[in-house]
């Protein structure tokens, strides 16, 4: 049973072929560098363990232009299919990830926040209200914005993102949408 008392449908069909996805990890923090970035490292380890390719890793300050520049550079490179950010989704004045990235979304993935908060509630209860986790599409690249704690990153990747970035997840997954994301 999930936090809402519902049993989730769907799942991984191991007999189907796996398609690796190129995932970049962006940590947004005024206090961390790559060496002390534990939540970013959790994501890197999980991306690789899932069989995906690490498309990039960076740490930037809680600064709207820096966040946007890094995300835009990865997208312009054509070398990433998804970006997962960690940090800057809270309520304090320095938490600006949402303000930096949501205006760039061509389409917002509203259900991501809903499902993230359901699984987060099971872990941290009402403290999940302090997160503004969000996701969307920017020029055909999936962007998932997670809080900066290791627990939130584990919940976000393990219980939400990993299944949708697995081509074997049925009845559907985001990988199968990738060839059609830029359709006109």
mmCIF file of C-alpha atoms in Angstrom, residues 116-131 147 149 151-152 155 159:
data_model
loop_
_atom_site.group_PDB
_atom_site.id
_atom_site.type_symbol
_atom_site.label_atom_id
_atom_site.label_comp_id
_atom_site.label_asym_id
_atom_site.label_seq_id
_atom_site.Cartn_x
_atom_site.Cartn_y
_atom_site.Cartn_z
ATOM 1 C CA UNK A 116 6.539 12.701 -5.116
ATOM 2 C CA UNK A 117 4.575 14.171 -2.209
ATOM 3 C CA UNK A 118 2.676 10.906 -1.751
ATOM 4 C CA UNK A 119 5.883 8.890 -1.380
ATOM 5 C CA UNK A 120 7.569 11.651 0.622
ATOM 6 C CA UNK A 121 4.629 11.759 3.038
ATOM 7 C CA UNK A 122 5.199 8.072 3.753
ATOM 8 C CA UNK A 123 8.808 8.925 4.729
ATOM 9 C CA UNK A 124 8.620 12.334 6.434
ATOM 10 C CA UNK A 125 4.944 12.992 7.064
ATOM 11 C CA UNK A 126 3.715 16.554 6.835
ATOM 12 C CA UNK A 127 7.275 17.845 6.408
ATOM 13 C CA UNK A 128 6.757 17.115 2.708
ATOM 14 C CA UNK A 129 4.795 20.394 2.590
ATOM 15 C CA UNK A 130 8.121 22.235 2.753
ATOM 16 C CA UNK A 131 9.152 20.927 -0.682
ATOM 17 C CA UNK A 147 14.821 18.524 -2.615
ATOM 18 C CA UNK A 149 18.212 15.799 1.328
ATOM 19 C CA UNK A 151 16.194 10.836 1.841
ATOM 20 C CA UNK A 152 14.210 12.966 -0.601
ATOM 21 C CA UNK A 155 12.447 8.642 -2.516
ATOM 22 C CA UNK A 159 9.963 5.432 -6.046
#
